[in-house]
Coordinates of C-alpha atoms in Angstrom, one line a residue:
X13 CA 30.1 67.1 -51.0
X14 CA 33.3 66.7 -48.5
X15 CA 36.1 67.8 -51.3
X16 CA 38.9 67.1 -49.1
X17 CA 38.3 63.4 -47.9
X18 CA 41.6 61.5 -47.4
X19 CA 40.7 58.7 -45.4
X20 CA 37.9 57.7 -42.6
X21 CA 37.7 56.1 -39.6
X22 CA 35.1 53.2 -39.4
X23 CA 32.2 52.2 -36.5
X24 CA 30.1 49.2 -36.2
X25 CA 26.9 48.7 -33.8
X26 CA 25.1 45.8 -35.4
X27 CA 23.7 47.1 -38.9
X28 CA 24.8 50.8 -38.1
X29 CA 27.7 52.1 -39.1
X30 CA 29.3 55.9 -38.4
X31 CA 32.5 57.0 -40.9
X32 CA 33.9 59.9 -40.3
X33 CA 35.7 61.7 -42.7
X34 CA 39.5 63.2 -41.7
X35 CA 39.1 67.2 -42.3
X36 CA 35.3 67.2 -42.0
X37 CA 33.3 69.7 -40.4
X38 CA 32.8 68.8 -36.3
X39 CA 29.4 70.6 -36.4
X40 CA 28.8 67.5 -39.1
X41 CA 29.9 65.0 -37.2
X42 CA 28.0 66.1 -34.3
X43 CA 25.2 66.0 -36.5
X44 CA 26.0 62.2 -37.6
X45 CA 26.3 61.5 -33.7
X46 CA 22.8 62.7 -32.4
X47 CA 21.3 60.8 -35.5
X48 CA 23.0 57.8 -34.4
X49 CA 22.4 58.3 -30.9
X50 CA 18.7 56.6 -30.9
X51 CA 20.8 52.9 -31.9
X52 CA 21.8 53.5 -27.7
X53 CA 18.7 54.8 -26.3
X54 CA 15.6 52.6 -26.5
X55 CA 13.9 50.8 -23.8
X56 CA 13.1 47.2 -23.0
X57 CA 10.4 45.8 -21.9
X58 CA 9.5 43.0 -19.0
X59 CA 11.4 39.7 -19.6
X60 CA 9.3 36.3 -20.2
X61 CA 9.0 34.7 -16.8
X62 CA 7.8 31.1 -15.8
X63 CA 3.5 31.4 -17.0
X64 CA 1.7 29.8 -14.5
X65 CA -1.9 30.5 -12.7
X66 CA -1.1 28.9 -9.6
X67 CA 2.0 27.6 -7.5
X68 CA 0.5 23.6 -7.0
X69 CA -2.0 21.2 -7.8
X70 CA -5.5 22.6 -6.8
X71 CA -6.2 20.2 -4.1
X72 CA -3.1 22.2 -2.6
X73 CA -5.6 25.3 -1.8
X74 CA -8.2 23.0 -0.2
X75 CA -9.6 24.8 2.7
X76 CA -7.7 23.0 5.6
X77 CA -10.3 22.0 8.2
X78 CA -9.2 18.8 10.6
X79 CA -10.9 16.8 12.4
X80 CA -10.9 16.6 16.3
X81 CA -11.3 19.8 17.0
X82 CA -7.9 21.7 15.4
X83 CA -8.1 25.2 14.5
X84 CA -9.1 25.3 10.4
X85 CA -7.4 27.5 7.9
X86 CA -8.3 28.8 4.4
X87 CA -6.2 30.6 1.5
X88 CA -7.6 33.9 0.2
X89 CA -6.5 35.7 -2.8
X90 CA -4.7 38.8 -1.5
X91 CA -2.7 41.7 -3.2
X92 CA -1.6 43.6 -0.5
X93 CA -0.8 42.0 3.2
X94 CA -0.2 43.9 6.0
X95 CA 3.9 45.1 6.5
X96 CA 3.6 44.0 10.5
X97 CA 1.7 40.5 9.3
X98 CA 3.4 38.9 12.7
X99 CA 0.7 40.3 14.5
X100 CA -1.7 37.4 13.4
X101 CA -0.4 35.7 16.0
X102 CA -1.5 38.0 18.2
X103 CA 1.5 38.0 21.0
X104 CA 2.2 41.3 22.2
X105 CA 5.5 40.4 23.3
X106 CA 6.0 39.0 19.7
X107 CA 4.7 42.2 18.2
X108 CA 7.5 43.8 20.3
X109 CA 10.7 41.7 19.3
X110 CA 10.4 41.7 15.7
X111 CA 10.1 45.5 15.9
X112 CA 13.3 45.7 18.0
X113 CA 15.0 43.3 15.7
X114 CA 14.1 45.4 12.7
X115 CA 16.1 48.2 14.2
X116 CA 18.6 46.6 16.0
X117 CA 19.8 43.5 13.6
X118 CA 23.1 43.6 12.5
X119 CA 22.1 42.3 9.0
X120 CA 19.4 44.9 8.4
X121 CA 22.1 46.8 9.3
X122 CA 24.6 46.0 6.6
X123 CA 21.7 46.6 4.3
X124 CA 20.7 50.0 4.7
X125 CA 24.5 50.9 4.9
X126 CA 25.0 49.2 1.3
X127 CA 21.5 50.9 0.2
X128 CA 23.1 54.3 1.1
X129 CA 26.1 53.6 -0.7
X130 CA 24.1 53.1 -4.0
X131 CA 21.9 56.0 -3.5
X132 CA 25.2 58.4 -3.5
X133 CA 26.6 56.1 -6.4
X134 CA 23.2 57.0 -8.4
X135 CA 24.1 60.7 -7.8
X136 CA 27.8 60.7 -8.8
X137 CA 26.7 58.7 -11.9
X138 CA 23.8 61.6 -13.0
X139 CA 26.8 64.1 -12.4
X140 CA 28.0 63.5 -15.5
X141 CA 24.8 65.6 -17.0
X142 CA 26.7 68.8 -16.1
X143 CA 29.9 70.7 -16.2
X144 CA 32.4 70.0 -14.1
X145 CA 33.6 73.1 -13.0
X146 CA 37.3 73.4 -10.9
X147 CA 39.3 76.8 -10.0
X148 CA 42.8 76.3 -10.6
X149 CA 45.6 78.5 -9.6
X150 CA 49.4 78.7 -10.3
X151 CA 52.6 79.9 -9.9
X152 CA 55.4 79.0 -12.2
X153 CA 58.9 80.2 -12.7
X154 CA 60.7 79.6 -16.2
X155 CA 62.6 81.2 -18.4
X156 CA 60.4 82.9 -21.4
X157 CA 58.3 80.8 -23.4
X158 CA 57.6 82.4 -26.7
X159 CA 55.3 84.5 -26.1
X160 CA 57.8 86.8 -23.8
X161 CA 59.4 87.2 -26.6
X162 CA 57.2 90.0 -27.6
X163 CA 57.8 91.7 -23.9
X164 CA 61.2 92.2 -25.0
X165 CA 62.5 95.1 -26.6
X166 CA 64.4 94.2 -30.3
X167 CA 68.0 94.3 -28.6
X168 CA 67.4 91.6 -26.6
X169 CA 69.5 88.4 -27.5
X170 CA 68.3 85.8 -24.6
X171 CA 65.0 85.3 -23.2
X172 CA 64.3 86.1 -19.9
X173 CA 63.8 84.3 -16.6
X174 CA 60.4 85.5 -15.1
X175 CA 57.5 84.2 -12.4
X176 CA 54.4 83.5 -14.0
X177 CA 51.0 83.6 -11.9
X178 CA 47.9 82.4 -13.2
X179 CA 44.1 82.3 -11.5
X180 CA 40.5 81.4 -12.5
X181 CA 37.9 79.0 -13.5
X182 CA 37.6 76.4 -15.8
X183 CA 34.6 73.9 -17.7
X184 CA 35.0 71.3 -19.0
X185 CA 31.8 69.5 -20.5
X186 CA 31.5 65.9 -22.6
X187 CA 27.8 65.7 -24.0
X188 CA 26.2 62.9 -23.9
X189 CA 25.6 62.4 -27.7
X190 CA 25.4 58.2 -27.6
X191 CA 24.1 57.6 -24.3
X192 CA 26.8 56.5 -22.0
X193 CA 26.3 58.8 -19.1
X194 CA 22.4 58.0 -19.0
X195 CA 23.1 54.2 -19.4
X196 CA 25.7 54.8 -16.8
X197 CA 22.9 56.4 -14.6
X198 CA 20.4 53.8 -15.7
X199 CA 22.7 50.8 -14.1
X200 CA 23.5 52.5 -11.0
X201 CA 20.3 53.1 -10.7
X202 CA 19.1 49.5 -11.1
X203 CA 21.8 48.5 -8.7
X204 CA 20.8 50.9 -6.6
X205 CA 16.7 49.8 -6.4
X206 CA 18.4 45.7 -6.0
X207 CA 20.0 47.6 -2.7
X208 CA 16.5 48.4 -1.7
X209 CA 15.3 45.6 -2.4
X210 CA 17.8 43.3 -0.6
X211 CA 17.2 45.3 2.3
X212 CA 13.3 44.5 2.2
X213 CA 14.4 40.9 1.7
X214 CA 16.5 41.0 4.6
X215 CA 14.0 42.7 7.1
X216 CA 11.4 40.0 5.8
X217 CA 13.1 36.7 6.6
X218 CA 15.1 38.8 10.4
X219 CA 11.2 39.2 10.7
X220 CA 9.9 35.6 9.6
X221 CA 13.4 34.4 11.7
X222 CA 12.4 36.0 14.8
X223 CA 8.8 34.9 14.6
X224 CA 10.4 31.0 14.0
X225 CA 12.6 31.1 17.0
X226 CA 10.1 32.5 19.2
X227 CA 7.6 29.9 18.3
X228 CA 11.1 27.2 19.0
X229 CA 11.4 28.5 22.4
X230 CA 7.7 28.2 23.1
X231 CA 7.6 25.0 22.0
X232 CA 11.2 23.9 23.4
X233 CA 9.5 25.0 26.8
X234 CA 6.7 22.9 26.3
X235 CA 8.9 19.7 25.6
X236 CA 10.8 20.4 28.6
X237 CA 8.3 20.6 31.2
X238 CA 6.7 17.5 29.3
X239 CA 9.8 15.5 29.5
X240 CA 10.6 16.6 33.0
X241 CA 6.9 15.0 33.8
X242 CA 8.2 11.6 32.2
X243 CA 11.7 11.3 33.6
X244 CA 10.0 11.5 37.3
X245 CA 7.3 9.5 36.3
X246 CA 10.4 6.7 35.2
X247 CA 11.8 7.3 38.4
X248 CA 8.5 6.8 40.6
X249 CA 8.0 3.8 38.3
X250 CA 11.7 2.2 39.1
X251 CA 11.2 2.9 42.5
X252 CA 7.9 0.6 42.5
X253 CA 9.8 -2.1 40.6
X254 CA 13.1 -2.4 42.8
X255 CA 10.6 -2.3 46.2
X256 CA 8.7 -5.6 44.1
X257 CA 12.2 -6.9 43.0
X258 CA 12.9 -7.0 46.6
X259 CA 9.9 -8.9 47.6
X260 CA 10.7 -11.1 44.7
X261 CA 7.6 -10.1 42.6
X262 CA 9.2 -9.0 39.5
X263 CA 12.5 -10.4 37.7
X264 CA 15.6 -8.6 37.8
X265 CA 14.8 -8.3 33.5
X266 CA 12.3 -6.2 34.7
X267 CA 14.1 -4.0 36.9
X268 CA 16.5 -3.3 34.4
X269 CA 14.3 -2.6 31.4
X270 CA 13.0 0.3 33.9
X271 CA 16.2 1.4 35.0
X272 CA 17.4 1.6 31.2
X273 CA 14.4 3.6 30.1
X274 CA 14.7 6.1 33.1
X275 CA 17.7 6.5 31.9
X276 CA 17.2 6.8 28.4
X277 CA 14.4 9.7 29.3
X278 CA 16.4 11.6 31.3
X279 CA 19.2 11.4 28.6
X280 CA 16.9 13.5 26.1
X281 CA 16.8 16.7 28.3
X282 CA 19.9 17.6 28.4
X283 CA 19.4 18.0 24.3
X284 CA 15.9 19.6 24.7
X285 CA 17.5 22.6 26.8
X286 CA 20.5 22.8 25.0
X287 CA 18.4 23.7 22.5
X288 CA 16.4 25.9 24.0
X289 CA 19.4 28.2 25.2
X290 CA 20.7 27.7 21.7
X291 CA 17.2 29.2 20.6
X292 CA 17.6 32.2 23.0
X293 CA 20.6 32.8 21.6
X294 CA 19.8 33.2 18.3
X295 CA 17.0 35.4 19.7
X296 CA 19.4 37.7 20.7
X297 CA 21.6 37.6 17.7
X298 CA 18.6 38.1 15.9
X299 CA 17.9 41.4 17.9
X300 CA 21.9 42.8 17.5
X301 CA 22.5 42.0 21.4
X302 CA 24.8 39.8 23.2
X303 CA 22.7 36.6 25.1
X304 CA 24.2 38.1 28.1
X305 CA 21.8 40.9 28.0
X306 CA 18.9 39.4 26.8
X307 CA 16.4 37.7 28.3
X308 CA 13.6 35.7 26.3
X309 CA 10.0 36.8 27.1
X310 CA 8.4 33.1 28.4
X311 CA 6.5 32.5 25.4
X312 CA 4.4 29.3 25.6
X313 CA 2.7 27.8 22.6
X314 CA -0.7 28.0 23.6
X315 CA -0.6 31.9 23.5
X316 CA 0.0 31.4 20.0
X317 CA -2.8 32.4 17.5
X318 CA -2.8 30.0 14.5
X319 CA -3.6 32.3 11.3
X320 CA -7.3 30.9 10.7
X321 CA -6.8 33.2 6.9
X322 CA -4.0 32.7 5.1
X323 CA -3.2 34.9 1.9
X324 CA -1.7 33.7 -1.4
X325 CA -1.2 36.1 -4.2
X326 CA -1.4 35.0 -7.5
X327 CA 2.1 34.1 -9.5
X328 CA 1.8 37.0 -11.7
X329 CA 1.6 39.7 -8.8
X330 CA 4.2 37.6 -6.5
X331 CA 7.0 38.3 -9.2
X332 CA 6.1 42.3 -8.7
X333 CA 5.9 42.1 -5.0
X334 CA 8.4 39.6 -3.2
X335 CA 12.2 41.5 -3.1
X336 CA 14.1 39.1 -3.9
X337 CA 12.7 38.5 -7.1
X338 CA 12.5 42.7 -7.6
X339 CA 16.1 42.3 -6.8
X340 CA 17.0 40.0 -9.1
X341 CA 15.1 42.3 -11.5
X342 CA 16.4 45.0 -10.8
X343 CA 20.3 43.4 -10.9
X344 CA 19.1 42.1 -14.7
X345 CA 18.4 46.0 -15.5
X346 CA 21.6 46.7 -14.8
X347 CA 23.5 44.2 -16.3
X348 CA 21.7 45.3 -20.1
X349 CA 22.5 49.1 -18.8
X350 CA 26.0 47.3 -18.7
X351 CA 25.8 46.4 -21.8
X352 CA 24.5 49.9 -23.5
X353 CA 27.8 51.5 -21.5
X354 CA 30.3 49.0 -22.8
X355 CA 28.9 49.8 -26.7
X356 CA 29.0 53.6 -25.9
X357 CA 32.6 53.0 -25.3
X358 CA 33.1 51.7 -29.3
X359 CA 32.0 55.6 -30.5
X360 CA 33.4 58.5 -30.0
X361 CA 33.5 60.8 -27.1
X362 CA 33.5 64.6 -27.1
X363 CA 34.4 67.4 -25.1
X364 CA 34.0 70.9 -24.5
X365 CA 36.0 72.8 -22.7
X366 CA 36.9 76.5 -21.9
X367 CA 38.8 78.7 -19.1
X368 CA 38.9 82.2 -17.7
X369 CA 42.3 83.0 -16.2
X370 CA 44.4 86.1 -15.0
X371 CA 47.8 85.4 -16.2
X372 CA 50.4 88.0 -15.2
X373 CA 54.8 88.1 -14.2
X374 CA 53.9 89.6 -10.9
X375 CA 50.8 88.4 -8.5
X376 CA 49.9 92.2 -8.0
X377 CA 49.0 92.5 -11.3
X378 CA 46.9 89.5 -11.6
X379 CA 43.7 91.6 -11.3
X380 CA 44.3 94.0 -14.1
X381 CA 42.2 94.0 -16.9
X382 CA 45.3 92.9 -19.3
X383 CA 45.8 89.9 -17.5
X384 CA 43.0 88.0 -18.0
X385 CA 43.1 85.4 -21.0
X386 CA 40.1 83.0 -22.0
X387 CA 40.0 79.8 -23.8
X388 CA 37.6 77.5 -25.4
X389 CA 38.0 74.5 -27.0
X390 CA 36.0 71.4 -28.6
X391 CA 38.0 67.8 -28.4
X392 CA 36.8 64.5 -30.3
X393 CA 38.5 61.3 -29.5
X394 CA 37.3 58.1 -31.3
X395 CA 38.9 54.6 -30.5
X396 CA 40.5 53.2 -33.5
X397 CA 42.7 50.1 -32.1
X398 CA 42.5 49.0 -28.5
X399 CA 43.5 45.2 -29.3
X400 CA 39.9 43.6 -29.5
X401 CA 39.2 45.2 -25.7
X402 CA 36.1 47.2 -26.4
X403 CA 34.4 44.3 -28.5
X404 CA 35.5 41.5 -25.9
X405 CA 33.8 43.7 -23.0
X406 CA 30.7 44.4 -24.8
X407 CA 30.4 40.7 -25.3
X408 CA 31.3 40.1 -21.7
X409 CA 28.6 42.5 -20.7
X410 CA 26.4 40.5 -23.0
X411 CA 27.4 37.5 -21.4
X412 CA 26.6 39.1 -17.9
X413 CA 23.3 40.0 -18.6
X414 CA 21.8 36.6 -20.3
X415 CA 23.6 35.1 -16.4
X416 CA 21.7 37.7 -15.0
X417 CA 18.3 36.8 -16.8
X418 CA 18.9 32.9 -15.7
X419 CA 19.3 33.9 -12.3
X420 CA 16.3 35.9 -12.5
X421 CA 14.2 33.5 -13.7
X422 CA 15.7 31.0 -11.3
X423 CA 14.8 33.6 -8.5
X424 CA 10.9 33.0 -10.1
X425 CA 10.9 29.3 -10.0
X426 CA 12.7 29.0 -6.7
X427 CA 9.8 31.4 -5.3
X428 CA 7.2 29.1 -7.1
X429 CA 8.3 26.1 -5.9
X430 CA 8.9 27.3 -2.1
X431 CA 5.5 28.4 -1.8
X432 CA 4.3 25.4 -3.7
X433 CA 6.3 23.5 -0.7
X434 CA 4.6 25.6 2.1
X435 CA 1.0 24.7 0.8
X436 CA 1.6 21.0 0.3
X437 CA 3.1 21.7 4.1
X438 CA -0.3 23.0 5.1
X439 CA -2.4 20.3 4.3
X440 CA -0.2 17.5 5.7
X441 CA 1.2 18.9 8.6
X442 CA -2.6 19.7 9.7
X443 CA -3.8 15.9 9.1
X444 CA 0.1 14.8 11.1
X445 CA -2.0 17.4 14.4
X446 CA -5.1 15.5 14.2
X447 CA -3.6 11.8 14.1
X448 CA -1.6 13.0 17.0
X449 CA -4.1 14.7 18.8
X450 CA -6.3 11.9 18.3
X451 CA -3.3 9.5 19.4
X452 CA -2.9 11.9 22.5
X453 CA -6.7 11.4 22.9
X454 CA -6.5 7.7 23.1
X455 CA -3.6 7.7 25.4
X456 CA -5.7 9.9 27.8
X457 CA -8.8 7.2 27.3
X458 CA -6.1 4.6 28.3
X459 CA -5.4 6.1 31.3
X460 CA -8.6 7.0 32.4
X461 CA -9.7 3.4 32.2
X462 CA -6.3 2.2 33.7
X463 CA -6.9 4.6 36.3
X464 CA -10.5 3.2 37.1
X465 CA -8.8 -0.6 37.4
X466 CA -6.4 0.2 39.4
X467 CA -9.2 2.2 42.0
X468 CA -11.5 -1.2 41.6
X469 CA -8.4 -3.3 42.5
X470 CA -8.2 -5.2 39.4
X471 CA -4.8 -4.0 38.3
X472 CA -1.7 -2.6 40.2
X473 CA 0.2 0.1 40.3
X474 CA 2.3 -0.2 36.9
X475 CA 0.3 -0.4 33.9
X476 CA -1.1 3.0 35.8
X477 CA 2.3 4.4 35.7
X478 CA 2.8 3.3 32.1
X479 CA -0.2 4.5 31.0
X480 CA 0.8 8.3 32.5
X481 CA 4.3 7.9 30.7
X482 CA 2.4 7.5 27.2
X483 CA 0.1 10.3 27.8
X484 CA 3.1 12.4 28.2
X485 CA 5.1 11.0 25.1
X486 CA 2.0 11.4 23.0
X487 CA 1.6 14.7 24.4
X488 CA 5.4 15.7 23.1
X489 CA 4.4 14.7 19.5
X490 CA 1.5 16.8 19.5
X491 CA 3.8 19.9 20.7
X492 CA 5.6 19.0 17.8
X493 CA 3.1 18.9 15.2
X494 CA 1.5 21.8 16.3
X495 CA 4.8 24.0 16.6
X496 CA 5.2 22.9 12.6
X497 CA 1.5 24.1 12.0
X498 CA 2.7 27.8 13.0
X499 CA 5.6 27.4 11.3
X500 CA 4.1 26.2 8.2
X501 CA 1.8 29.6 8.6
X502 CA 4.9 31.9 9.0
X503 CA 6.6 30.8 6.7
X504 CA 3.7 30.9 3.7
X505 CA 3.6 35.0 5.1
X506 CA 7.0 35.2 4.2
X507 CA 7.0 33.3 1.1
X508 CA 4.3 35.8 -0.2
X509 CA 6.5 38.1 -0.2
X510 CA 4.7 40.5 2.4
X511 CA 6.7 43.5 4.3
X512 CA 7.5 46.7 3.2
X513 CA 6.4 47.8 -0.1
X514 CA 8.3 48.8 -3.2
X515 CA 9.3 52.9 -2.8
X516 CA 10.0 52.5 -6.7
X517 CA 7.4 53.7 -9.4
X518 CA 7.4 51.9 -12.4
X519 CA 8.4 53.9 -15.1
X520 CA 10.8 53.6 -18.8
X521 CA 14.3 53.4 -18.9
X522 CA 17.2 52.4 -20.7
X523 CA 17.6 49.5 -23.3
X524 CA 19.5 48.4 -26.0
X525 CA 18.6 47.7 -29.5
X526 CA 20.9 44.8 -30.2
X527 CA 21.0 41.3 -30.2
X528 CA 20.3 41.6 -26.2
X529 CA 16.9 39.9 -25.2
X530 CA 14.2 39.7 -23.8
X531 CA 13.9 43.2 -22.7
X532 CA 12.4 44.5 -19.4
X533 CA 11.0 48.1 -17.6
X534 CA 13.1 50.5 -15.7
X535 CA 12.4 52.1 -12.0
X536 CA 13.2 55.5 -11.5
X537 CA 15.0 56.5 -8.2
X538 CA 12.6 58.9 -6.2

């Protein structure tokens, strides 16, 4: 058909191949392109992720009810949990902090910065669906280019020297005829919903953070006052023991064994309220203000609600609701976007252009109808040799986007197995609260009979005192226990992936029909 062939220029994408002939019509290679187009601009589908039904063996989602009298706890299949789930606990104050760290942290901070950033990155990417249009204007002076040469008369043996002004619009225009502008809109686009979804990672564990300390200063409170109780008790005990040594009652062993665990007490606090300053402090970094501006409410444990319903979504909707695995998602869709822009690069690209300008030797004559001059003008340019560089970044971009798929699927197990953790934590973290509440109990029933003794004047003063020292010891491993009880119950909220919800609507987007897969869905920005 083409009778004046010479040569052509060769393209491979996988089985597809484009040759286009030297001196052929550009209407028909336009033609070729557009039917080629569709090898660039199919869509994947969701990748393959771990298949499970649940996170844990099913004695793991035993309703948790203890013995003794301790607050029971149940799991209940839930799909949507409230954004504001802190308020379980039901502590006003609580309720209050988290919602001024949510405004106020540094980190959420960072986040929404970087999730503006992509947003504009989305738009600069989509501008590439229309014209760029620029005014240029210029002012030039030269002697006579050859088309002065027809402003001279016949005579004339030299050309001129003249100014030349020039003024007015100009388009230039580079369809889109394999896809790289909307696969370069598709991956900032995916990076752009992974900003969003950092950011609703980040507010979720500042939230689950602040809710953690809070529940550490309570509980570092607790043991403070507790351990305060036993270092005087020690004392009022080595006071006894030095007014018997001095009678000759007791041996000087004795003495000192008392001595040595007053001081051993006493050396604990110091580390208890070191810690609890260190726990304000991260309050307050938590909240985006210096510690010498903030002041801790005076939480105390008991004002603490423990959840008595805790939720736990299934696998298959925690993959589609916690952020971090949407942002891993989301950074997988971007990588194969990747890898549809670095094989757009391998085809050719063309351009449209064109101009209206007023051209003229003297700037008052710029507006005259003579002066204008237009220009319009179609461009191909087709890589032939570029020393291996397009094929070695398409495979790097391949190579980025199977990294990308591990790390999302290692997002999904990591997920699975940290909420797998948190239930296992559950179940033996409540039995750990009854044994010490039931050692705590015993201490007390030790006491109580220790007490009636020394009242009938069958025992003295000591084994009293001893007995008050282990109430208070038992009573500091109970704090304990029950602090990790809340904790356990925070941190099974957060593991769920709860907090705000996904501003994306799942729609189709960009894939690639090569040897890239699995394949996956694409968010649109709203």
């Amino acid at each position: 058909m083409l009778t004046n062939v010479r040569w052509a220029m060769h393209f491979r994408l996988s089985s597809f191949k484009l040759i286009i002939p030297v001196g052929a019509d550009l209407s028909l290679i336009l033609v070729a392109g557009l039917l080629s187009a569709c090898n660039l601009n199919s869509y994947f589908g969701i990748p393959p992720v771990l298949k499970a039904d649940r996170y844990a063996d099913q004695s793991a989602y035993a309703p948790i009810k203890p013995d003794g009298g301790e607050p029971a706890q149940h799991f209940f299949e839930s799909g949507a949990i409230p954004a504001d789930w802190w308020q379980v606990f039901r502590v006003p104050a609580l309720n209050g902090m988290v919602k001024e760290a949510l405004s106020g942290n540094l980190s959420i901070n960072i986040a929404q910065a970087r999730l503006v950033e992509a947003q504009q990155a989305v738009l600069s990417a989509k501008s590439g669906y229309y014209p760029a249009v620029d005014l240029t204007a210029s002012v030039a002076r030269q002697k006579g280019p050859a088309f002065a040469l027809a402003l001279l008369p016949p005579t004339a043996r030299t050309l001129p020297t003249f100014n030349l002004y020039s003024f007015g619009p100009s388009v230039r225009f580079s369809p889109d005829v394999f896809g790289r502008t909307r696969l370069g809109v598709a991956q900032q686009t995916a990076l752009a919903e992974a900003q969003h979804d950092q950011l609703a990672a980040v507010k979720l564990i500042i939230s689950g953070d602040v809710v953690a300390e809070a529940l550490n200063v309570a509980a570092l409170r607790q043991q403070v006052i507790v351990t305060k109780t036993i270092v005087r008790d020690d004392r009022q005990n080595l006071g006894l023991i030095q007014a018997r040594f001095r009678t000759g009652k007791v041996s000087r062993d004795e003495m000192l064994a008392a001595d040595l665990q007053l001081v051993n007490d006493r050396a604990t606090l110091p580390a208890l309220e070191l810690q609890r300053s260190l726990a304000d402090d991260a309050l307050a970094a938590l909240i985006g203000k210096p510690p010498s501006v903030w002041t801790t409410p005076r939480f105390v444990i008991r004002d603490f609600a423990l959840p008595s319903e805790l939720p736990v979504r299934l696998p298959s909707i925690l993959v589609r609701q916690r952020p971090d695995i949407l942002a891993a998602q989301a950074e997988l869709r971007a990588s194969a976007a990747a890898v549809g822009v670095a094989t757009a690069r391998m085809y050719p690209q063309f351009t449209l252009s064109g101009s209206i300008d007023a051209a003229a030797l003297a700037a008052t004559s710029l507006f005259e109808q003579p002066s204008v001059i237009w220009t319009l003008a179609g461009g191909l340019t087709a890589p032939i040799f570029h020393g291996g560089a397009l094929v070695a970044r398409r495979k790097q971009a391949i190579a980025g986007f199977h990294a990308s798929l591990a790390i999302y699927r290692r997002t999904v197990l990591q997920a699975f197995v940290q909420v797998a953790n948190i239930l296992w934590a559950l179940q033996h973290d409540a039995r750990l609260a009854v044994a010490d509440h039931q050692a705590l109990m015993l201490a007390k029933t030790t006491l109580k009979l220790q007490r009636l003794r020394y009242i009938a004047g069958t025992s003295d003063l000591l084994p009293l005192l001893n007995a008050q020292r282990s109430v208070q010891i038992a009573r500091l491993a109970y704090i304990q226990s029950k602090l990790r009880r809340y904790l356990d119950s925070a941190q099974l909220f957060v593991a769920m992936g709860s907090g705000e919800q996904n501003e994306f609507a799942g729609s189709a987007g960009p894939q690639l029909a090569d040897s890239v897969s699995p394949t996956f869905t694409h968010r649109q920005w709203k």
